[in-house]
């Protein structure tokens, strides 16, 4: 069935280092969404990408949507301890009804 | 602060108990969701309501029974749960079923 795959599963960095997580779908997506979940918290919506090749920035975070709309990435420049958490991508699929499918998530930990 | 309110925040219940989880949103969203999340895993979709009608049931055991009394409220009735049902239960809402979702803080459920 349609899946949304995300790598890596875990990433540990030194504060100040960059971080990237990648998301891939077996099918073309109409949009890709990114969420962040802090330890002990709930997922919080970060951004939605809709257009082929789209790039969006939020301060130190850069989000990209691939030309074929099958892959996406989230890059954090110069990580800070506040970036700790699990980052999920999510894409809509159609299995009977439309629903959002989450990737497995990338858990980011940071050494201060 | 979250715009989706879930109660209770914590719940401990025995396997023979009946309890209900409640979720409320006042953003005018027409899609509402129940997710189950185990530690270090992505949210796992359980049910989707669209315009107050159940549109997706992800083969959830009948000991979980959802209810949508109106467009702002979503309940999850629990009966005869098993220890493996212990998890974080998240409610979410969105404008449409593949639009970005707003999550509540969740209910941490423990089954004794």
JSON list of N, CA, C and O in Angstrom, two decimals, chain A residues 9-10 30-31 33 35 37 39-45 47-48 88 92-93 95 97-100 102-105 107, chain B residues 1-2 6 33 35 37 40-45 48 55-56 58 88 90 97-106 108:
[
{"chain": "A", "resi": 9, "resn": "UNK", "atom": "N", "xyz": [15.88, 7.52, 11.53]},
{"chain": "A", "resi": 9, "resn": "UNK", "atom": "CA", "xyz": [14.96, 7.32, 12.64]},
{"chain": "A", "resi": 9, "resn": "UNK", "atom": "C", "xyz": [15.39, 8.16, 13.84]},
{"chain": "A", "resi": 9, "resn": "UNK", "atom": "O", "xyz": [14.56, 8.68, 14.58]},
{"chain": "A", "resi": 10, "resn": "UNK", "atom": "N", "xyz": [16.70, 8.26, 14.03]},
{"chain": "A", "resi": 10, "resn": "UNK", "atom": "CA", "xyz": [17.27, 9.04, 15.13]},
{"chain": "A", "resi": 10, "resn": "UNK", "atom": "C", "xyz": [18.43, 9.87, 14.58]},
{"chain": "A", "resi": 10, "resn": "UNK", "atom": "O", "xyz": [19.11, 9.47, 13.65]},
{"chain": "A", "resi": 30, "resn": "UNK", "atom": "N", "xyz": [-0.29, 15.22, -3.15]},
{"chain": "A", "resi": 30, "resn": "UNK", "atom": "CA", "xyz": [-0.86, 16.53, -3.45]},
{"chain": "A", "resi": 30, "resn": "UNK", "atom": "C", "xyz": [-0.25, 17.60, -2.54]},
{"chain": "A", "resi": 30, "resn": "UNK", "atom": "O", "xyz": [-0.18, 18.77, -2.92]},
{"chain": "A", "resi": 31, "resn": "UNK", "atom": "N", "xyz": [0.17, 17.19, -1.35]},
{"chain": "A", "resi": 31, "resn": "UNK", "atom": "CA", "xyz": [0.88, 18.10, -0.46]},
{"chain": "A", "resi": 31, "resn": "UNK", "atom": "C", "xyz": [1.69, 17.29, 0.54]},
{"chain": "A", "resi": 31, "resn": "UNK", "atom": "O", "xyz": [1.49, 16.07, 0.66]},
{"chain": "A", "resi": 33, "resn": "UNK", "atom": "N", "xyz": [3.12, 17.69, 4.63]},
{"chain": "A", "resi": 33, "resn": "UNK", "atom": "CA", "xyz": [3.05, 18.49, 5.86]},
{"chain": "A", "resi": 33, "resn": "UNK", "atom": "C", "xyz": [4.15, 18.03, 6.81]},
{"chain": "A", "resi": 33, "resn": "UNK", "atom": "O", "xyz": [4.52, 16.86, 6.82]},
{"chain": "A", "resi": 35, "resn": "UNK", "atom": "N", "xyz": [5.38, 18.20, 10.95]},
{"chain": "A", "resi": 35, "resn": "UNK", "atom": "CA", "xyz": [4.96, 18.41, 12.33]},
{"chain": "A", "resi": 35, "resn": "UNK", "atom": "C", "xyz": [6.15, 18.20, 13.25]},
{"chain": "A", "resi": 35, "resn": "UNK", "atom": "O", "xyz": [7.08, 17.43, 12.95]},
{"chain": "A", "resi": 37, "resn": "UNK", "atom": "N", "xyz": [6.99, 17.25, 17.38]},
{"chain": "A", "resi": 37, "resn": "UNK", "atom": "CA", "xyz": [6.46, 16.82, 18.67]},
{"chain": "A", "resi": 37, "resn": "UNK", "atom": "C", "xyz": [7.58, 16.88, 19.70]},
{"chain": "A", "resi": 37, "resn": "UNK", "atom": "O", "xyz": [8.55, 16.13, 19.61]},
{"chain": "A", "resi": 39, "resn": "UNK", "atom": "N", "xyz": [9.28, 16.30, 23.41]},
{"chain": "A", "resi": 39, "resn": "UNK", "atom": "CA", "xyz": [9.14, 15.20, 24.37]},
{"chain": "A", "resi": 39, "resn": "UNK", "atom": "C", "xyz": [8.00, 15.48, 25.35]},
{"chain": "A", "resi": 39, "resn": "UNK", "atom": "O", "xyz": [7.93, 16.57, 25.93]},
{"chain": "A", "resi": 40, "resn": "UNK", "atom": "N", "xyz": [7.08, 14.53, 25.50]},
{"chain": "A", "resi": 40, "resn": "UNK", "atom": "CA", "xyz": [5.95, 14.70, 26.39]},
{"chain": "A", "resi": 40, "resn": "UNK", "atom": "C", "xyz": [4.84, 15.57, 25.83]},
{"chain": "A", "resi": 40, "resn": "UNK", "atom": "O", "xyz": [3.85, 15.83, 26.53]},
{"chain": "A", "resi": 41, "resn": "UNK", "atom": "N", "xyz": [4.98, 16.03, 24.62]},
{"chain": "A", "resi": 41, "resn": "UNK", "atom": "CA", "xyz": [3.99, 16.91, 24.02]},
{"chain": "A", "resi": 41, "resn": "UNK", "atom": "C", "xyz": [3.17, 16.25, 22.93]},
{"chain": "A", "resi": 41, "resn": "UNK", "atom": "O", "xyz": [3.17, 15.03, 22.79]},
{"chain": "A", "resi": 42, "resn": "UNK", "atom": "N", "xyz": [2.50, 17.09, 22.16]},
{"chain": "A", "resi": 42, "resn": "UNK", "atom": "CA", "xyz": [1.68, 16.61, 21.07]},
{"chain": "A", "resi": 42, "resn": "UNK", "atom": "C", "xyz": [2.22, 17.15, 19.75]},
{"chain": "A", "resi": 42, "resn": "UNK", "atom": "O", "xyz": [2.95, 18.14, 19.74]},
{"chain": "A", "resi": 43, "resn": "UNK", "atom": "N", "xyz": [1.89, 16.52, 18.62]},
{"chain": "A", "resi": 43, "resn": "UNK", "atom": "CA", "xyz": [2.38, 17.04, 17.33]},
{"chain": "A", "resi": 43, "resn": "UNK", "atom": "C", "xyz": [1.84, 18.44, 17.08]},
{"chain": "A", "resi": 43, "resn": "UNK", "atom": "O", "xyz": [0.66, 18.73, 17.32]},
{"chain": "A", "resi": 44, "resn": "UNK", "atom": "N", "xyz": [2.73, 19.30, 16.59]},
{"chain": "A", "resi": 44, "resn": "UNK", "atom": "CA", "xyz": [2.37, 20.66, 16.24]},
{"chain": "A", "resi": 44, "resn": "UNK", "atom": "C", "xyz": [2.69, 20.88, 14.78]},
{"chain": "A", "resi": 44, "resn": "UNK", "atom": "O", "xyz": [3.81, 20.61, 14.34]},
{"chain": "A", "resi": 45, "resn": "UNK", "atom": "N", "xyz": [1.72, 21.37, 14.04]},
{"chain": "A", "resi": 45, "resn": "UNK", "atom": "CA", "xyz": [1.89, 21.61, 12.62]},
{"chain": "A", "resi": 45, "resn": "UNK", "atom": "C", "xyz": [2.93, 22.70, 12.39]},
{"chain": "A", "resi": 45, "resn": "UNK", "atom": "O", "xyz": [2.89, 23.76, 13.02]},
{"chain": "A", "resi": 47, "resn": "UNK", "atom": "N", "xyz": [4.40, 23.29, 8.77]},
{"chain": "A", "resi": 47, "resn": "UNK", "atom": "CA", "xyz": [4.28, 23.88, 7.45]},
{"chain": "A", "resi": 47, "resn": "UNK", "atom": "C", "xyz": [3.65, 22.88, 6.48]},
{"chain": "A", "resi": 47, "resn": "UNK", "atom": "O", "xyz": [3.70, 21.67, 6.71]},
{"chain": "A", "resi": 48, "resn": "UNK", "atom": "N", "xyz": [3.08, 23.40, 5.41]},
{"chain": "A", "resi": 48, "resn": "UNK", "atom": "CA", "xyz": [2.56, 22.58, 4.33]},
{"chain": "A", "resi": 48, "resn": "UNK", "atom": "C", "xyz": [3.18, 23.04, 3.02]},
{"chain": "A", "resi": 48, "resn": "UNK", "atom": "O", "xyz": [3.26, 24.25, 2.75]},
{"chain": "A", "resi": 88, "resn": "UNK", "atom": "N", "xyz": [7.93, 14.83, 12.20]},
{"chain": "A", "resi": 88, "resn": "UNK", "atom": "CA", "xyz": [7.16, 13.93, 11.35]},
{"chain": "A", "resi": 88, "resn": "UNK", "atom": "C", "xyz": [6.79, 14.63, 10.04]},
{"chain": "A", "resi": 88, "resn": "UNK", "atom": "O", "xyz": [6.38, 15.79, 10.05]},
{"chain": "A", "resi": 92, "resn": "UNK", "atom": "N", "xyz": [-1.02, 13.04, 2.25]},
{"chain": "A", "resi": 92, "resn": "UNK", "atom": "CA", "xyz": [-2.35, 12.48, 2.04]},
{"chain": "A", "resi": 92, "resn": "UNK", "atom": "C", "xyz": [-2.32, 11.32, 1.06]},
{"chain": "A", "resi": 92, "resn": "UNK", "atom": "O", "xyz": [-1.63, 11.37, 0.05]},
{"chain": "A", "resi": 93, "resn": "UNK", "atom": "N", "xyz": [-3.05, 10.28, 1.38]},
{"chain": "A", "resi": 93, "resn": "UNK", "atom": "CA", "xyz": [-3.22, 9.16, 0.46]},
{"chain": "A", "resi": 93, "resn": "UNK", "atom": "C", "xyz": [-4.71, 8.86, 0.33]},
{"chain": "A", "resi": 93, "resn": "UNK", "atom": "O", "xyz": [-5.51, 9.31, 1.15]},
{"chain": "A", "resi": 95, "resn": "UNK", "atom": "N", "xyz": [-7.20, 5.78, 0.23]},
{"chain": "A", "resi": 95, "resn": "UNK", "atom": "CA", "xyz": [-7.50, 4.35, 0.39]},
{"chain": "A", "resi": 95, "resn": "UNK", "atom": "C", "xyz": [-8.98, 4.28, 0.72]},
{"chain": "A", "resi": 95, "resn": "UNK", "atom": "O", "xyz": [-9.37, 4.24, 1.88]},
{"chain": "A", "resi": 97, "resn": "UNK", "atom": "N", "xyz": [-11.30, 6.36, 1.38]},
{"chain": "A", "resi": 97, "resn": "UNK", "atom": "CA", "xyz": [-11.39, 7.78, 1.72]},
{"chain": "A", "resi": 97, "resn": "UNK", "atom": "C", "xyz": [-9.99, 8.39, 1.78]},
{"chain": "A", "resi": 97, "resn": "UNK", "atom": "O", "xyz": [-8.99, 7.68, 1.85]},
{"chain": "A", "resi": 98, "resn": "UNK", "atom": "N", "xyz": [-9.93, 9.72, 1.76]},
{"chain": "A", "resi": 98, "resn": "UNK", "atom": "CA", "xyz": [-8.64, 10.40, 1.87]},
{"chain": "A", "resi": 98, "resn": "UNK", "atom": "C", "xyz": [-8.22, 10.45, 3.33]},
{"chain": "A", "resi": 98, "resn": "UNK", "atom": "O", "xyz": [-9.04, 10.70, 4.21]},
{"chain": "A", "resi": 99, "resn": "UNK", "atom": "N", "xyz": [-6.94, 10.23, 3.57]},
{"chain": "A", "resi": 99, "resn": "UNK", "atom": "CA", "xyz": [-6.44, 10.36, 4.93]},
{"chain": "A", "resi": 99, "resn": "UNK", "atom": "C", "xyz": [-4.98, 10.77, 4.89]},
{"chain": "A", "resi": 99, "resn": "UNK", "atom": "O", "xyz": [-4.30, 10.61, 3.88]},
{"chain": "A", "resi": 100, "resn": "UNK", "atom": "N", "xyz": [-4.52, 11.29, 6.01]},
{"chain": "A", "resi": 100, "resn": "UNK", "atom": "CA", "xyz": [-3.14, 11.73, 6.14]},
{"chain": "A", "resi": 100, "resn": "UNK", "atom": "C", "xyz": [-2.33, 10.57, 6.73]},
{"chain": "A", "resi": 100, "resn": "UNK", "atom": "O", "xyz": [-2.74, 9.99, 7.74]},
{"chain": "A", "resi": 102, "resn": "UNK", "atom": "N", "xyz": [1.32, 9.47, 8.33]},
{"chain": "A", "resi": 102, "resn": "UNK", "atom": "CA", "xyz": [2.53, 10.01, 8.94]},
{"chain": "A", "resi": 102, "resn": "UNK", "atom": "C", "xyz": [3.73, 9.11, 8.66]},
{"chain": "A", "resi": 102, "resn": "UNK", "atom": "O", "xyz": [3.61, 7.88, 8.65]},
{"chain": "A", "resi": 103, "resn": "UNK", "atom": "N", "xyz": [4.88, 9.74, 8.44]},
{"chain": "A", "resi": 103, "resn": "UNK", "atom": "CA", "xyz": [6.13, 9.00, 8.42]},
{"chain": "A", "resi": 103, "resn": "UNK", "atom": "C", "xyz": [6.46, 8.53, 9.83]},
{"chain": "A", "resi": 103, "resn": "UNK", "atom": "O", "xyz": [5.80, 8.91, 10.80]},
{"chain": "A", "resi": 104, "resn": "UNK", "atom": "N", "xyz": [7.51, 7.71, 9.94]},
{"chain": "A", "resi": 104, "resn": "UNK", "atom": "CA", "xyz": [7.89, 7.15, 11.24]},
{"chain": "A", "resi": 104, "resn": "UNK", "atom": "C", "xyz": [8.50, 8.19, 12.17]},
{"chain": "A", "resi": 104, "resn": "UNK", "atom": "O", "xyz": [8.59, 7.96, 13.37]},
{"chain": "A", "resi": 105, "resn": "UNK", "atom": "N", "xyz": [8.90, 9.32, 11.62]},
{"chain": "A", "resi": 105, "resn": "UNK", "atom": "CA", "xyz": [9.47, 10.37, 12.44]},
{"chain": "A", "resi": 105, "resn": "UNK", "atom": "C", "xyz": [10.97, 10.27, 12.58]},
{"chain": "A", "resi": 105, "resn": "UNK", "atom": "O", "xyz": [11.55, 9.18, 12.51]},
{"chain": "A", "resi": 107, "resn": "UNK", "atom": "N", "xyz": [13.76, 11.40, 15.38]},
{"chain": "A", "resi": 107, "resn": "UNK", "atom": "CA", "xyz": [13.93, 11.92, 16.73]},
{"chain": "A", "resi": 107, "resn": "UNK", "atom": "C", "xyz": [15.27, 12.62, 16.83]},
{"chain": "A", "resi": 107, "resn": "UNK", "atom": "O", "xyz": [16.32, 11.99, 16.63]},
{"chain": "B", "resi": 1, "resn": "UNK", "atom": "N", "xyz": [-0.56, 27.07, 24.36]},
{"chain": "B", "resi": 1, "resn": "UNK", "atom": "CA", "xyz": [-2.00, 26.86, 24.43]},
{"chain": "B", "resi": 1, "resn": "UNK", "atom": "C", "xyz": [-2.48, 26.11, 23.19]},
{"chain": "B", "resi": 1, "resn": "UNK", "atom": "O", "xyz": [-2.00, 26.36, 22.08]},
{"chain": "B", "resi": 2, "resn": "UNK", "atom": "N", "xyz": [-3.39, 25.15, 23.37]},
{"chain": "B", "resi": 2, "resn": "UNK", "atom": "CA", "xyz": [-3.89, 24.40, 22.26]},
{"chain": "B", "resi": 2, "resn": "UNK", "atom": "C", "xyz": [-5.33, 24.80, 21.99]},
{"chain": "B", "resi": 2, "resn": "UNK", "atom": "O", "xyz": [-6.09, 25.10, 22.91]},
{"chain": "B", "resi": 6, "resn": "UNK", "atom": "N", "xyz": [-8.68, 18.47, 25.16]},
{"chain": "B", "resi": 6, "resn": "UNK", "atom": "CA", "xyz": [-8.98, 17.08, 25.47]},
{"chain": "B", "resi": 6, "resn": "UNK", "atom": "C", "xyz": [-9.07, 16.89, 26.97]},
{"chain": "B", "resi": 6, "resn": "UNK", "atom": "O", "xyz": [-8.27, 17.44, 27.74]},
{"chain": "B", "resi": 33, "resn": "UNK", "atom": "N", "xyz": [-10.48, 13.78, 14.38]},
{"chain": "B", "resi": 33, "resn": "UNK", "atom": "CA", "xyz": [-9.76, 12.51, 14.33]},
{"chain": "B", "resi": 33, "resn": "UNK", "atom": "C", "xyz": [-9.46, 12.01, 15.74]},
{"chain": "B", "resi": 33, "resn": "UNK", "atom": "O", "xyz": [-9.24, 12.80, 16.67]},
{"chain": "B", "resi": 35, "resn": "UNK", "atom": "N", "xyz": [-6.42, 9.51, 17.28]},
{"chain": "B", "resi": 35, "resn": "UNK", "atom": "CA", "xyz": [-5.18, 8.79, 17.05]},
{"chain": "B", "resi": 35, "resn": "UNK", "atom": "C", "xyz": [-4.77, 8.09, 18.34]},
{"chain": "B", "resi": 35, "resn": "UNK", "atom": "O", "xyz": [-5.02, 8.58, 19.43]},
{"chain": "B", "resi": 37, "resn": "UNK", "atom": "N", "xyz": [-1.12, 6.81, 20.08]},
{"chain": "B", "resi": 37, "resn": "UNK", "atom": "CA", "xyz": [0.32, 6.92, 19.92]},
{"chain": "B", "resi": 37, "resn": "UNK", "atom": "C", "xyz": [1.04, 6.19, 21.04]},
{"chain": "B", "resi": 37, "resn": "UNK", "atom": "O", "xyz": [0.87, 6.52, 22.22]},
{"chain": "B", "resi": 40, "resn": "UNK", "atom": "N", "xyz": [7.63, 6.60, 21.18]},
{"chain": "B", "resi": 40, "resn": "UNK", "atom": "CA", "xyz": [8.62, 6.59, 20.10]},
{"chain": "B", "resi": 40, "resn": "UNK", "atom": "C", "xyz": [8.05, 6.09, 18.77]},
{"chain": "B", "resi": 40, "resn": "UNK", "atom": "O", "xyz": [8.79, 5.59, 17.92]},
{"chain": "B", "resi": 41, "resn": "UNK", "atom": "N", "xyz": [6.73, 6.20, 18.61]},
{"chain": "B", "resi": 41, "resn": "UNK", "atom": "CA", "xyz": [6.07, 5.82, 17.37]},
{"chain": "B", "resi": 41, "resn": "UNK", "atom": "C", "xyz": [5.27, 7.01, 16.84]},
{"chain": "B", "resi": 41, "resn": "UNK", "atom": "O", "xyz": [4.93, 7.92, 17.58]},
{"chain": "B", "resi": 42, "resn": "UNK", "atom": "N", "xyz": [4.94, 7.00, 15.55]},
{"chain": "B", "resi": 42, "resn": "UNK", "atom": "CA", "xyz": [4.08, 8.07, 15.02]},
{"chain": "B", "resi": 42, "resn": "UNK", "atom": "C", "xyz": [2.64, 7.87, 15.48]},
{"chain": "B", "resi": 42, "resn": "UNK", "atom": "O", "xyz": [2.27, 6.76, 15.89]},
{"chain": "B", "resi": 43, "resn": "UNK", "atom": "N", "xyz": [1.84, 8.91, 15.38]},
{"chain": "B", "resi": 43, "resn": "UNK", "atom": "CA", "xyz": [0.41, 8.75, 15.68]},
{"chain": "B", "resi": 43, "resn": "UNK", "atom": "C", "xyz": [-0.20, 7.74, 14.71]},
{"chain": "B", "resi": 43, "resn": "UNK", "atom": "O", "xyz": [0.08, 7.76, 13.52]},
{"chain": "B", "resi": 44, "resn": "UNK", "atom": "N", "xyz": [-1.04, 6.88, 15.27]},
{"chain": "B", "resi": 44, "resn": "UNK", "atom": "CA", "xyz": [-1.69, 5.83, 14.48]},
{"chain": "B", "resi": 44, "resn": "UNK", "atom": "C", "xyz": [-3.18, 6.17, 14.38]},
{"chain": "B", "resi": 44, "resn": "UNK", "atom": "O", "xyz": [-3.88, 6.23, 15.38]},
{"chain": "B", "resi": 45, "resn": "UNK", "atom": "N", "xyz": [-3.62, 6.40, 13.16]},
{"chain": "B", "resi": 45, "resn": "UNK", "atom": "CA", "xyz": [-5.01, 6.82, 12.96]},
{"chain": "B", "resi": 45, "resn": "UNK", "atom": "C", "xyz": [-5.98, 5.74, 13.39]},
{"chain": "B", "resi": 45, "resn": "UNK", "atom": "O", "xyz": [-5.80, 4.55, 13.07]},
{"chain": "B", "resi": 48, "resn": "UNK", "atom": "N", "xyz": [-11.85, 8.77, 11.68]},
{"chain": "B", "resi": 48, "resn": "UNK", "atom": "CA", "xyz": [-12.00, 10.09, 11.09]},
{"chain": "B", "resi": 48, "resn": "UNK", "atom": "C", "xyz": [-13.49, 10.40, 10.98]},
{"chain": "B", "resi": 48, "resn": "UNK", "atom": "O", "xyz": [-14.26, 9.57, 10.48]},
{"chain": "B", "resi": 55, "resn": "UNK", "atom": "N", "xyz": [-16.15, 8.62, 8.66]},
{"chain": "B", "resi": 55, "resn": "UNK", "atom": "CA", "xyz": [-15.71, 8.34, 7.29]},
{"chain": "B", "resi": 55, "resn": "UNK", "atom": "C", "xyz": [-14.61, 7.28, 7.24]},
{"chain": "B", "resi": 55, "resn": "UNK", "atom": "O", "xyz": [-14.43, 6.62, 6.23]},
{"chain": "B", "resi": 56, "resn": "UNK", "atom": "N", "xyz": [-13.85, 7.15, 8.30]},
{"chain": "B", "resi": 56, "resn": "UNK", "atom": "CA", "xyz": [-12.79, 6.14, 8.35]},
{"chain": "B", "resi": 56, "resn": "UNK", "atom": "C", "xyz": [-12.78, 5.48, 9.72]},
{"chain": "B", "resi": 56, "resn": "UNK", "atom": "O", "xyz": [-12.79, 6.15, 10.74]},
{"chain": "B", "resi": 58, "resn": "UNK", "atom": "N", "xyz": [-10.22, 2.61, 11.10]},
{"chain": "B", "resi": 58, "resn": "UNK", "atom": "CA", "xyz": [-9.04, 1.84, 10.72]},
{"chain": "B", "resi": 58, "resn": "UNK", "atom": "C", "xyz": [-9.03, 0.47, 11.40]},
{"chain": "B", "resi": 58, "resn": "UNK", "atom": "O", "xyz": [-8.06, 0.10, 12.06]},
{"chain": "B", "resi": 88, "resn": "UNK", "atom": "N", "xyz": [-0.96, 7.09, 24.52]},
{"chain": "B", "resi": 88, "resn": "UNK", "atom": "CA", "xyz": [-1.42, 8.48, 24.45]},
{"chain": "B", "resi": 88, "resn": "UNK", "atom": "C", "xyz": [-2.50, 8.53, 23.36]},
{"chain": "B", "resi": 88, "resn": "UNK", "atom": "O", "xyz": [-2.25, 8.11, 22.22]},
{"chain": "B", "resi": 90, "resn": "UNK", "atom": "N", "xyz": [-4.71, 10.90, 21.09]},
{"chain": "B", "resi": 90, "resn": "UNK", "atom": "CA", "xyz": [-4.72, 12.25, 20.58]},
{"chain": "B", "resi": 90, "resn": "UNK", "atom": "C", "xyz": [-5.96, 12.51, 19.75]},
{"chain": "B", "resi": 90, "resn": "UNK", "atom": "O", "xyz": [-6.36, 11.67, 18.94]},
{"chain": "B", "resi": 97, "resn": "UNK", "atom": "N", "xyz": [-10.12, 16.73, 5.29]},
{"chain": "B", "resi": 97, "resn": "UNK", "atom": "CA", "xyz": [-9.47, 15.51, 5.76]},
{"chain": "B", "resi": 97, "resn": "UNK", "atom": "C", "xyz": [-8.01, 15.38, 5.35]},
{"chain": "B", "resi": 97, "resn": "UNK", "atom": "O", "xyz": [-7.31, 14.51, 5.86]},
{"chain": "B", "resi": 98, "resn": "UNK", "atom": "N", "xyz": [-7.50, 16.19, 4.44]},
{"chain": "B", "resi": 98, "resn": "UNK", "atom": "CA", "xyz": [-6.07, 16.13, 4.15]},
{"chain": "B", "resi": 98, "resn": "UNK", "atom": "C", "xyz": [-5.40, 17.48, 4.41]},
{"chain": "B", "resi": 98, "resn": "UNK", "atom": "O", "xyz": [-4.28, 17.72, 3.98]},
{"chain": "B", "resi": 99, "resn": "UNK", "atom": "N", "xyz": [-6.07, 18.33, 5.12]},
{"chain": "B", "resi": 99, "resn": "UNK", "atom": "CA", "xyz": [-5.52, 19.63, 5.49]},
{"chain": "B", "resi": 99, "resn": "UNK", "atom": "C", "xyz": [-4.75, 19.53, 6.80]},
{"chain": "B", "resi": 99, "resn": "UNK", "atom": "O", "xyz": [-4.91, 18.56, 7.55]},
{"chain": "B", "resi": 100, "resn": "UNK", "atom": "N", "xyz": [-3.89, 20.51, 7.08]},
{"chain": "B", "resi": 100, "resn": "UNK", "atom": "CA", "xyz": [-3.11, 20.47, 8.32]},
{"chain": "B", "resi": 100, "resn": "UNK", "atom": "C", "xyz": [-3.98, 20.30, 9.55]},
{"chain": "B", "resi": 100, "resn": "UNK", "atom": "O", "xyz": [-5.05, 20.91, 9.65]},
{"chain": "B", "resi": 101, "resn": "UNK", "atom": "N", "xyz": [-3.49, 19.48, 10.47]},
{"chain": "B", "resi": 101, "resn": "UNK", "atom": "CA", "xyz": [-4.27, 19.13, 11.64]},
{"chain": "B", "resi": 101, "resn": "UNK", "atom": "C", "xyz": [-3.76, 19.85, 12.89]},
{"chain": "B", "resi": 101, "resn": "UNK", "atom": "O", "xyz": [-2.57, 20.04, 13.07]},
{"chain": "B", "resi": 102, "resn": "UNK", "atom": "N", "xyz": [-4.72, 20.20, 13.74]},
{"chain": "B", "resi": 102, "resn": "UNK", "atom": "CA", "xyz": [-4.42, 20.77, 15.05]},
{"chain": "B", "resi": 102, "resn": "UNK", "atom": "C", "xyz": [-4.69, 19.67, 16.08]},
{"chain": "B", "resi": 102, "resn": "UNK", "atom": "O", "xyz": [-5.80, 19.13, 16.13]},
{"chain": "B", "resi": 103, "resn": "UNK", "atom": "N", "xyz": [-3.68, 19.37, 16.87]},
{"chain": "B", "resi": 103, "resn": "UNK", "atom": "CA", "xyz": [-3.80, 18.31, 17.86]},
{"chain": "B", "resi": 103, "resn": "UNK", "atom": "C", "xyz": [-4.07, 18.88, 19.25]},
{"chain": "B", "resi": 103, "resn": "UNK", "atom": "O", "xyz": [-3.60, 19.97, 19.60]},
{"chain": "B", "resi": 104, "resn": "UNK", "atom": "N", "xyz": [-4.81, 18.10, 20.03]},
{"chain": "B", "resi": 104, "resn": "UNK", "atom": "CA", "xyz": [-4.94, 18.39, 21.45]},
{"chain": "B", "resi": 104, "resn": "UNK", "atom": "C", "xyz": [-3.73, 17.85, 22.21]},
{"chain": "B", "resi": 104, "resn": "UNK", "atom": "O", "xyz": [-2.85, 17.20, 21.63]},
{"chain": "B", "resi": 105, "resn": "UNK", "atom": "N", "xyz": [-3.71, 18.14, 23.52]},
{"chain": "B", "resi": 105, "resn": "UNK", "atom": "CA", "xyz": [-2.60, 17.69, 24.35]},
{"chain": "B", "resi": 105, "resn": "UNK", "atom": "C", "xyz": [-2.59, 16.17, 24.56]},
{"chain": "B", "resi": 105, "resn": "UNK", "atom": "O", "xyz": [-1.58, 15.60, 24.94]},
{"chain": "B", "resi": 106, "resn": "UNK", "atom": "N", "xyz": [-3.75, 15.54, 24.32]},
{"chain": "B", "resi": 106, "resn": "UNK", "atom": "CA", "xyz": [-3.83, 14.10, 24.47]},
{"chain": "B", "resi": 106, "resn": "UNK", "atom": "C", "xyz": [-4.29, 13.66, 25.84]},
{"chain": "B", "resi": 106, "resn": "UNK", "atom": "O", "xyz": [-4.26, 14.43, 26.82]},
{"chain": "B", "resi": 108, "resn": "UNK", "atom": "N", "xyz": [-3.35, 10.57, 28.43]},
{"chain": "B", "resi": 108, "resn": "UNK", "atom": "CA", "xyz": [-2.45, 9.44, 28.70]},
{"chain": "B", "resi": 108, "resn": "UNK", "atom": "C", "xyz": [-3.24, 8.38, 29.44]},
{"chain": "B", "resi": 108, "resn": "UNK", "atom": "O", "xyz": [-3.67, 8.61, 30.57]}
]
